mmCIF file with all atom_site columns, C-alpha atoms in Angstrom:
data_model
loop_
_atom_site.group_PDB
_atom_site.id
_atom_site.type_symbol
_atom_site.label_atom_id
_atom_site.label_alt_id
_atom_site.label_comp_id
_atom_site.label_asym_id
_atom_site.label_entity_id
_atom_site.label_seq_id
_atom_site.pdbx_PDB_ins_code
_atom_site.Cartn_x
_atom_site.Cartn_y
_atom_site.Cartn_z
_atom_site.occupancy
_atom_site.B_iso_or_equiv
_atom_site.pdbx_formal_charge
_atom_site.auth_seq_id
_atom_site.auth_comp_id
_atom_site.auth_asym_id
_atom_site.auth_atom_id
_atom_site.pdbx_PDB_model_num
ATOM 1   C CA . UNK A 1 1   ? 0.000  0.000  0.000   1.00 0.00 ? 1   UNK A CA 1
ATOM 2   C CA . UNK A 1 2   ? 1.287  3.448  -0.954  1.00 0.00 ? 2   UNK A CA 1
ATOM 3   C CA . UNK A 1 3   ? 1.323  6.011  1.808   1.00 0.00 ? 3   UNK A CA 1
ATOM 4   C CA . UNK A 1 4   ? 2.256  9.622  1.331   1.00 0.00 ? 4   UNK A CA 1
ATOM 5   C CA . UNK A 1 5   ? 4.010  11.485 4.099   1.00 0.00 ? 5   UNK A CA 1
ATOM 6   C CA . UNK A 1 6   ? 3.202  14.753 2.335   1.00 0.00 ? 6   UNK A CA 1
ATOM 7   C CA . UNK A 1 7   ? -0.453 15.813 2.183   1.00 0.00 ? 7   UNK A CA 1
ATOM 8   C CA . UNK A 1 8   ? -2.028 15.049 -1.202  1.00 0.00 ? 8   UNK A CA 1
ATOM 9   C CA . UNK A 1 9   ? -3.209 18.652 -1.610  1.00 0.00 ? 9   UNK A CA 1
ATOM 10  C CA . UNK A 1 10  ? 0.404  19.860 -1.469  1.00 0.00 ? 10  UNK A CA 1
ATOM 11  C CA . UNK A 1 11  ? 1.314  17.562 -4.360  1.00 0.00 ? 11  UNK A CA 1
ATOM 12  C CA . UNK A 1 12  ? -1.599 18.838 -6.405  1.00 0.00 ? 12  UNK A CA 1
ATOM 13  C CA . UNK A 1 13  ? -0.675 22.452 -5.652  1.00 0.00 ? 13  UNK A CA 1
ATOM 14  C CA . UNK A 1 14  ? 2.945  21.897 -6.690  1.00 0.00 ? 14  UNK A CA 1
ATOM 15  C CA . UNK A 1 15  ? 1.963  20.075 -9.897  1.00 0.00 ? 15  UNK A CA 1
ATOM 16  C CA . UNK A 1 16  ? -0.458 22.865 -10.849 1.00 0.00 ? 16  UNK A CA 1
ATOM 17  C CA . UNK A 1 17  ? 2.045  25.627 -10.015 1.00 0.00 ? 17  UNK A CA 1
ATOM 18  C CA . UNK A 1 18  ? 4.779  23.803 -11.920 1.00 0.00 ? 18  UNK A CA 1
ATOM 19  C CA . UNK A 1 19  ? 2.546  23.278 -14.939 1.00 0.00 ? 19  UNK A CA 1
ATOM 20  C CA . UNK A 1 20  ? 1.618  26.951 -14.957 1.00 0.00 ? 20  UNK A CA 1
ATOM 21  C CA . UNK A 1 21  ? 5.269  28.036 -14.620 1.00 0.00 ? 21  UNK A CA 1
ATOM 22  C CA . UNK A 1 22  ? 6.334  25.743 -17.490 1.00 0.00 ? 22  UNK A CA 1
ATOM 23  C CA . UNK A 1 23  ? 3.535  27.008 -19.744 1.00 0.00 ? 23  UNK A CA 1
ATOM 24  C CA . UNK A 1 24  ? 4.411  30.639 -18.997 1.00 0.00 ? 24  UNK A CA 1
ATOM 25  C CA . UNK A 1 25  ? 8.139  29.986 -19.538 1.00 0.00 ? 25  UNK A CA 1
ATOM 26  C CA . UNK A 1 26  ? 7.559  28.262 -22.898 1.00 0.00 ? 26  UNK A CA 1
ATOM 27  C CA . UNK A 1 27  ? 5.222  31.046 -24.044 1.00 0.00 ? 27  UNK A CA 1
ATOM 28  C CA . UNK A 1 28  ? 7.727  33.722 -22.970 1.00 0.00 ? 28  UNK A CA 1
ATOM 29  C CA . UNK A 1 29  ? 10.439 31.846 -24.828 1.00 0.00 ? 29  UNK A CA 1
ATOM 30  C CA . UNK A 1 30  ? 8.447  31.393 -28.024 1.00 0.00 ? 30  UNK A CA 1
ATOM 31  C CA . UNK A 1 31  ? 7.139  34.944 -28.191 1.00 0.00 ? 31  UNK A CA 1
ATOM 32  C CA . UNK A 1 32  ? 10.518 36.448 -27.299 1.00 0.00 ? 32  UNK A CA 1
ATOM 33  C CA . UNK A 1 33  ? 12.343 34.434 -29.954 1.00 0.00 ? 33  UNK A CA 1
ATOM 34  C CA . UNK A 1 34  ? 9.742  35.564 -32.490 1.00 0.00 ? 34  UNK A CA 1
ATOM 35  C CA . UNK A 1 35  ? 10.337 39.204 -31.526 1.00 0.00 ? 35  UNK A CA 1
ATOM 36  C CA . UNK A 1 36  ? 14.113 38.769 -31.744 1.00 0.00 ? 36  UNK A CA 1
ATOM 37  C CA . UNK A 1 37  ? 13.817 37.060 -35.125 1.00 0.00 ? 37  UNK A CA 1
ATOM 38  C CA . UNK A 1 38  ? 11.650 39.873 -36.490 1.00 0.00 ? 38  UNK A CA 1
ATOM 39  C CA . UNK A 1 39  ? 14.071 42.448 -35.098 1.00 0.00 ? 39  UNK A CA 1
ATOM 40  C CA . UNK A 1 40  ? 16.999 40.785 -36.847 1.00 0.00 ? 40  UNK A CA 1
ATOM 41  C CA . UNK A 1 41  ? 15.118 40.400 -40.135 1.00 0.00 ? 41  UNK A CA 1
ATOM 42  C CA . UNK A 1 42  ? 13.865 43.993 -40.242 1.00 0.00 ? 42  UNK A CA 1
ATOM 43  C CA . UNK A 1 43  ? 16.851 45.758 -38.745 1.00 0.00 ? 43  UNK A CA 1
ATOM 44  C CA . UNK A 1 44  ? 19.117 47.933 -40.851 1.00 0.00 ? 44  UNK A CA 1
ATOM 45  C CA . UNK A 1 45  ? 21.744 47.928 -38.118 1.00 0.00 ? 45  UNK A CA 1
ATOM 46  C CA . UNK A 1 46  ? 25.174 46.469 -38.864 1.00 0.00 ? 46  UNK A CA 1
ATOM 47  C CA . UNK A 1 47  ? 25.542 42.693 -38.701 1.00 0.00 ? 47  UNK A CA 1
ATOM 48  C CA . UNK A 1 48  ? 27.520 42.820 -35.446 1.00 0.00 ? 48  UNK A CA 1
ATOM 49  C CA . UNK A 1 49  ? 24.830 44.828 -33.637 1.00 0.00 ? 49  UNK A CA 1
ATOM 50  C CA . UNK A 1 50  ? 22.058 42.489 -34.807 1.00 0.00 ? 50  UNK A CA 1
ATOM 51  C CA . UNK A 1 51  ? 23.913 39.373 -33.661 1.00 0.00 ? 51  UNK A CA 1
ATOM 52  C CA . UNK A 1 52  ? 24.880 40.935 -30.325 1.00 0.00 ? 52  UNK A CA 1
ATOM 53  C CA . UNK A 1 53  ? 21.287 42.086 -29.847 1.00 0.00 ? 53  UNK A CA 1
ATOM 54  C CA . UNK A 1 54  ? 20.146 38.525 -30.448 1.00 0.00 ? 54  UNK A CA 1
ATOM 55  C CA . UNK A 1 55  ? 22.670 37.083 -27.980 1.00 0.00 ? 55  UNK A CA 1
ATOM 56  C CA . UNK A 1 56  ? 21.789 39.564 -25.229 1.00 0.00 ? 56  UNK A CA 1
ATOM 57  C CA . UNK A 1 57  ? 18.085 39.101 -25.951 1.00 0.00 ? 57  UNK A CA 1
ATOM 58  C CA . UNK A 1 58  ? 18.349 35.334 -25.531 1.00 0.00 ? 58  UNK A CA 1
ATOM 59  C CA . UNK A 1 59  ? 20.261 35.785 -22.263 1.00 0.00 ? 59  UNK A CA 1
ATOM 60  C CA . UNK A 1 60  ? 17.589 38.139 -20.929 1.00 0.00 ? 60  UNK A CA 1
ATOM 61  C CA . UNK A 1 61  ? 14.894 35.595 -21.822 1.00 0.00 ? 61  UNK A CA 1
ATOM 62  C CA . UNK A 1 62  ? 16.672 32.882 -19.842 1.00 0.00 ? 62  UNK A CA 1
ATOM 63  C CA . UNK A 1 63  ? 17.180 35.195 -16.865 1.00 0.00 ? 63  UNK A CA 1
ATOM 64  C CA . UNK A 1 64  ? 13.454 36.044 -16.854 1.00 0.00 ? 64  UNK A CA 1
ATOM 65  C CA . UNK A 1 65  ? 12.579 32.345 -16.945 1.00 0.00 ? 65  UNK A CA 1
ATOM 66  C CA . UNK A 1 66  ? 14.982 31.591 -14.092 1.00 0.00 ? 66  UNK A CA 1
ATOM 67  C CA . UNK A 1 67  ? 13.367 34.357 -12.034 1.00 0.00 ? 67  UNK A CA 1
ATOM 68  C CA . UNK A 1 68  ? 9.894  32.998 -12.895 1.00 0.00 ? 68  UNK A CA 1
ATOM 69  C CA . UNK A 1 69  ? 10.819 29.609 -11.450 1.00 0.00 ? 69  UNK A CA 1
ATOM 70  C CA . UNK A 1 70  ? 12.547 31.230 -8.473  1.00 0.00 ? 70  UNK A CA 1
ATOM 71  C CA . UNK A 1 71  ? 9.368  33.153 -7.686  1.00 0.00 ? 71  UNK A CA 1
ATOM 72  C CA . UNK A 1 72  ? 7.294  29.987 -8.059  1.00 0.00 ? 72  UNK A CA 1
ATOM 73  C CA . UNK A 1 73  ? 9.588  28.064 -5.706  1.00 0.00 ? 73  UNK A CA 1
ATOM 74  C CA . UNK A 1 74  ? 9.698  30.941 -3.245  1.00 0.00 ? 74  UNK A CA 1
ATOM 75  C CA . UNK A 1 75  ? 5.897  31.252 -3.213  1.00 0.00 ? 75  UNK A CA 1
ATOM 76  C CA . UNK A 1 76  ? 5.432  27.522 -2.750  1.00 0.00 ? 76  UNK A CA 1
ATOM 77  C CA . UNK A 1 77  ? 8.033  27.212 0.017   1.00 0.00 ? 77  UNK A CA 1
ATOM 78  C CA . UNK A 1 78  ? 7.921  30.506 1.868   1.00 0.00 ? 78  UNK A CA 1
ATOM 79  C CA . UNK A 1 79  ? 4.303  31.575 1.348   1.00 0.00 ? 79  UNK A CA 1
ATOM 80  C CA . UNK A 1 80  ? 2.398  28.290 1.039   1.00 0.00 ? 80  UNK A CA 1
ATOM 81  C CA . UNK A 1 81  ? 4.768  26.315 3.269   1.00 0.00 ? 81  UNK A CA 1
ATOM 82  C CA . UNK A 1 82  ? 5.074  23.472 0.739   1.00 0.00 ? 82  UNK A CA 1
ATOM 83  C CA . UNK A 1 83  ? 8.563  22.012 0.907   1.00 0.00 ? 83  UNK A CA 1
ATOM 84  C CA . UNK A 1 84  ? 11.749 23.927 1.500   1.00 0.00 ? 84  UNK A CA 1
ATOM 85  C CA . UNK A 1 85  ? 15.282 24.556 0.406   1.00 0.00 ? 85  UNK A CA 1
ATOM 86  C CA . UNK A 1 86  ? 18.003 23.197 2.635   1.00 0.00 ? 86  UNK A CA 1
ATOM 87  C CA . UNK A 1 87  ? 21.755 23.599 2.835   1.00 0.00 ? 87  UNK A CA 1
ATOM 88  C CA . UNK A 1 88  ? 22.049 26.928 4.662   1.00 0.00 ? 88  UNK A CA 1
ATOM 89  C CA . UNK A 1 89  ? 20.634 28.277 7.904   1.00 0.00 ? 89  UNK A CA 1
ATOM 90  C CA . UNK A 1 90  ? 18.504 30.957 6.258   1.00 0.00 ? 90  UNK A CA 1
ATOM 91  C CA . UNK A 1 91  ? 17.325 31.665 2.728   1.00 0.00 ? 91  UNK A CA 1
ATOM 92  C CA . UNK A 1 92  ? 16.339 34.867 0.992   1.00 0.00 ? 92  UNK A CA 1
ATOM 93  C CA . UNK A 1 93  ? 14.780 35.364 -2.433  1.00 0.00 ? 93  UNK A CA 1
ATOM 94  C CA . UNK A 1 94  ? 18.161 35.554 -4.198  1.00 0.00 ? 94  UNK A CA 1
ATOM 95  C CA . UNK A 1 95  ? 18.981 32.087 -2.862  1.00 0.00 ? 95  UNK A CA 1
ATOM 96  C CA . UNK A 1 96  ? 15.899 30.855 -4.720  1.00 0.00 ? 96  UNK A CA 1
ATOM 97  C CA . UNK A 1 97  ? 17.151 32.641 -7.844  1.00 0.00 ? 97  UNK A CA 1
ATOM 98  C CA . UNK A 1 98  ? 20.563 30.999 -7.434  1.00 0.00 ? 98  UNK A CA 1
ATOM 99  C CA . UNK A 1 99  ? 19.038 27.545 -6.930  1.00 0.00 ? 99  UNK A CA 1
ATOM 100 C CA . UNK A 1 100 ? 16.749 28.046 -9.923  1.00 0.00 ? 100 UNK A CA 1
ATOM 101 C CA . UNK A 1 101 ? 19.686 29.112 -12.105 1.00 0.00 ? 101 UNK A CA 1
ATOM 102 C CA . UNK A 1 102 ? 21.775 26.132 -11.024 1.00 0.00 ? 102 UNK A CA 1
ATOM 103 C CA . UNK A 1 103 ? 18.855 23.790 -11.652 1.00 0.00 ? 103 UNK A CA 1
ATOM 104 C CA . UNK A 1 104 ? 17.720 25.443 -14.918 1.00 0.00 ? 104 UNK A CA 1
ATOM 105 C CA . UNK A 1 105 ? 21.203 25.115 -16.379 1.00 0.00 ? 105 UNK A CA 1
ATOM 106 C CA . UNK A 1 106 ? 21.518 21.550 -14.987 1.00 0.00 ? 106 UNK A CA 1
ATOM 107 C CA . UNK A 1 107 ? 24.766 22.509 -13.214 1.00 0.00 ? 107 UNK A CA 1
ATOM 108 C CA . UNK A 1 108 ? 23.552 21.266 -9.825  1.00 0.00 ? 108 UNK A CA 1
ATOM 109 C CA . UNK A 1 109 ? 26.295 22.305 -7.386  1.00 0.00 ? 109 UNK A CA 1
ATOM 110 C CA . UNK A 1 110 ? 24.625 20.437 -4.527  1.00 0.00 ? 110 UNK A CA 1
ATOM 111 C CA . UNK A 1 111 ? 25.103 23.049 -1.808  1.00 0.00 ? 111 UNK A CA 1
ATOM 112 C CA . UNK A 1 112 ? 21.361 23.740 -1.818  1.00 0.00 ? 112 UNK A CA 1
ATOM 113 C CA . UNK A 1 113 ? 18.713 21.067 -2.244  1.00 0.00 ? 113 UNK A CA 1
ATOM 114 C CA . UNK A 1 114 ? 14.933 20.876 -2.117  1.00 0.00 ? 114 UNK A CA 1
ATOM 115 C CA . UNK A 1 115 ? 12.840 18.877 0.332   1.00 0.00 ? 115 UNK A CA 1
ATOM 116 C CA . UNK A 1 116 ? 9.181  17.987 0.222   1.00 0.00 ? 116 UNK A CA 1
ATOM 117 C CA . UNK A 1 117 ? 6.653  18.269 -2.577  1.00 0.00 ? 117 UNK A CA 1
ATOM 118 C CA . UNK A 1 118 ? 8.437  21.301 -4.078  1.00 0.00 ? 118 UNK A CA 1
ATOM 119 C CA . UNK A 1 119 ? 11.060 18.849 -5.429  1.00 0.00 ? 119 UNK A CA 1
ATOM 120 C CA . UNK A 1 120 ? 8.686  18.220 -8.350  1.00 0.00 ? 120 UNK A CA 1
ATOM 121 C CA . UNK A 1 121 ? 9.041  21.871 -9.391  1.00 0.00 ? 121 UNK A CA 1
ATOM 122 C CA . UNK A 1 122 ? 12.826 21.691 -9.428  1.00 0.00 ? 122 UNK A CA 1
ATOM 123 C CA . UNK A 1 123 ? 12.968 18.353 -11.216 1.00 0.00 ? 123 UNK A CA 1
ATOM 124 C CA . UNK A 1 124 ? 10.698 19.723 -13.903 1.00 0.00 ? 124 UNK A CA 1
ATOM 125 C CA . UNK A 1 125 ? 12.700 22.967 -13.965 1.00 0.00 ? 125 UNK A CA 1
ATOM 126 C CA . UNK A 1 126 ? 15.821 21.023 -14.885 1.00 0.00 ? 126 UNK A CA 1
ATOM 127 C CA . UNK A 1 127 ? 14.120 19.411 -17.877 1.00 0.00 ? 127 UNK A CA 1
ATOM 128 C CA . UNK A 1 128 ? 12.486 22.689 -18.908 1.00 0.00 ? 128 UNK A CA 1
ATOM 129 C CA . UNK A 1 129 ? 15.761 24.604 -18.690 1.00 0.00 ? 129 UNK A CA 1
ATOM 130 C CA . UNK A 1 130 ? 17.542 21.967 -20.760 1.00 0.00 ? 130 UNK A CA 1
ATOM 131 C CA . UNK A 1 131 ? 14.862 22.144 -23.475 1.00 0.00 ? 131 UNK A CA 1
ATOM 132 C CA . UNK A 1 132 ? 14.757 25.953 -23.539 1.00 0.00 ? 132 UNK A CA 1
ATOM 133 C CA . UNK A 1 133 ? 18.545 26.311 -23.604 1.00 0.00 ? 133 UNK A CA 1
ATOM 134 C CA . UNK A 1 134 ? 18.730 23.801 -26.458 1.00 0.00 ? 134 UNK A CA 1
ATOM 135 C CA . UNK A 1 135 ? 15.955 25.669 -28.280 1.00 0.00 ? 135 UNK A CA 1
ATOM 136 C CA . UNK A 1 136 ? 17.914 28.917 -27.886 1.00 0.00 ? 136 UNK A CA 1
ATOM 137 C CA . UNK A 1 137 ? 21.090 27.296 -29.177 1.00 0.00 ? 137 UNK A CA 1
ATOM 138 C CA . UNK A 1 138 ? 19.272 26.019 -32.265 1.00 0.00 ? 138 UNK A CA 1
ATOM 139 C CA . UNK A 1 139 ? 17.631 29.396 -32.804 1.00 0.00 ? 139 UNK A CA 1
ATOM 140 C CA . UNK A 1 140 ? 20.950 31.211 -32.468 1.00 0.00 ? 140 UNK A CA 1
ATOM 141 C CA . UNK A 1 141 ? 22.675 28.860 -34.897 1.00 0.00 ? 141 UNK A CA 1
ATOM 142 C CA . UNK A 1 142 ? 19.919 29.179 -37.506 1.00 0.00 ? 142 UNK A CA 1
ATOM 143 C CA . UNK A 1 143 ? 19.711 32.975 -37.232 1.00 0.00 ? 143 UNK A CA 1
ATOM 144 C CA . UNK A 1 144 ? 23.464 33.390 -37.447 1.00 0.00 ? 144 UNK A CA 1
ATOM 145 C CA . UNK A 1 145 ? 23.673 31.024 -40.398 1.00 0.00 ? 145 UNK A CA 1
ATOM 146 C CA . UNK A 1 146 ? 20.848 32.824 -42.205 1.00 0.00 ? 146 UNK A CA 1
ATOM 147 C CA . UNK A 1 147 ? 22.233 36.295 -41.662 1.00 0.00 ? 147 UNK A CA 1
ATOM 148 C CA . UNK A 1 148 ? 25.895 35.523 -42.208 1.00 0.00 ? 148 UNK A CA 1
ATOM 149 C CA . UNK A 1 149 ? 25.027 34.024 -45.571 1.00 0.00 ? 149 UNK A CA 1
ATOM 150 C CA . UNK A 1 150 ? 22.854 37.012 -46.454 1.00 0.00 ? 150 UNK A CA 1
ATOM 151 C CA . UNK A 1 151 ? 25.491 39.568 -45.409 1.00 0.00 ? 151 UNK A CA 1
ATOM 152 C CA . UNK A 1 152 ? 28.285 38.053 -47.509 1.00 0.00 ? 152 UNK A CA 1
#
């Protein structure tokens, strides 16, 4: 017989919050890449400025997504009391940003770790970050290839 030490409602809350965060992150990513692509296509700026604008734009997108997941984890742990981060005596919001960045990029230093139902968020964050980073790498390669060929 399966017994859960964590209340079922906490699991449901974390799954719903995680699903919402993933949907928002993917939509932000898609729409932002579309905006960047249009900017590059329509811009009369020099090649270097367009490519640098794309690179900085992609970085800003990832930072926003990391902060989205940090806020989700912070709200679940600190506000709703569902799970926690461990590894230090006290945590502030920037610790959640750090942990989200380490998880999103799949670096995983191990100095901070999640306990409780909120672990689902961070496990899903790792997969989401991997997919979005890969998507950005493909986008960057295709845009650079398209515009370097056109500018020659």
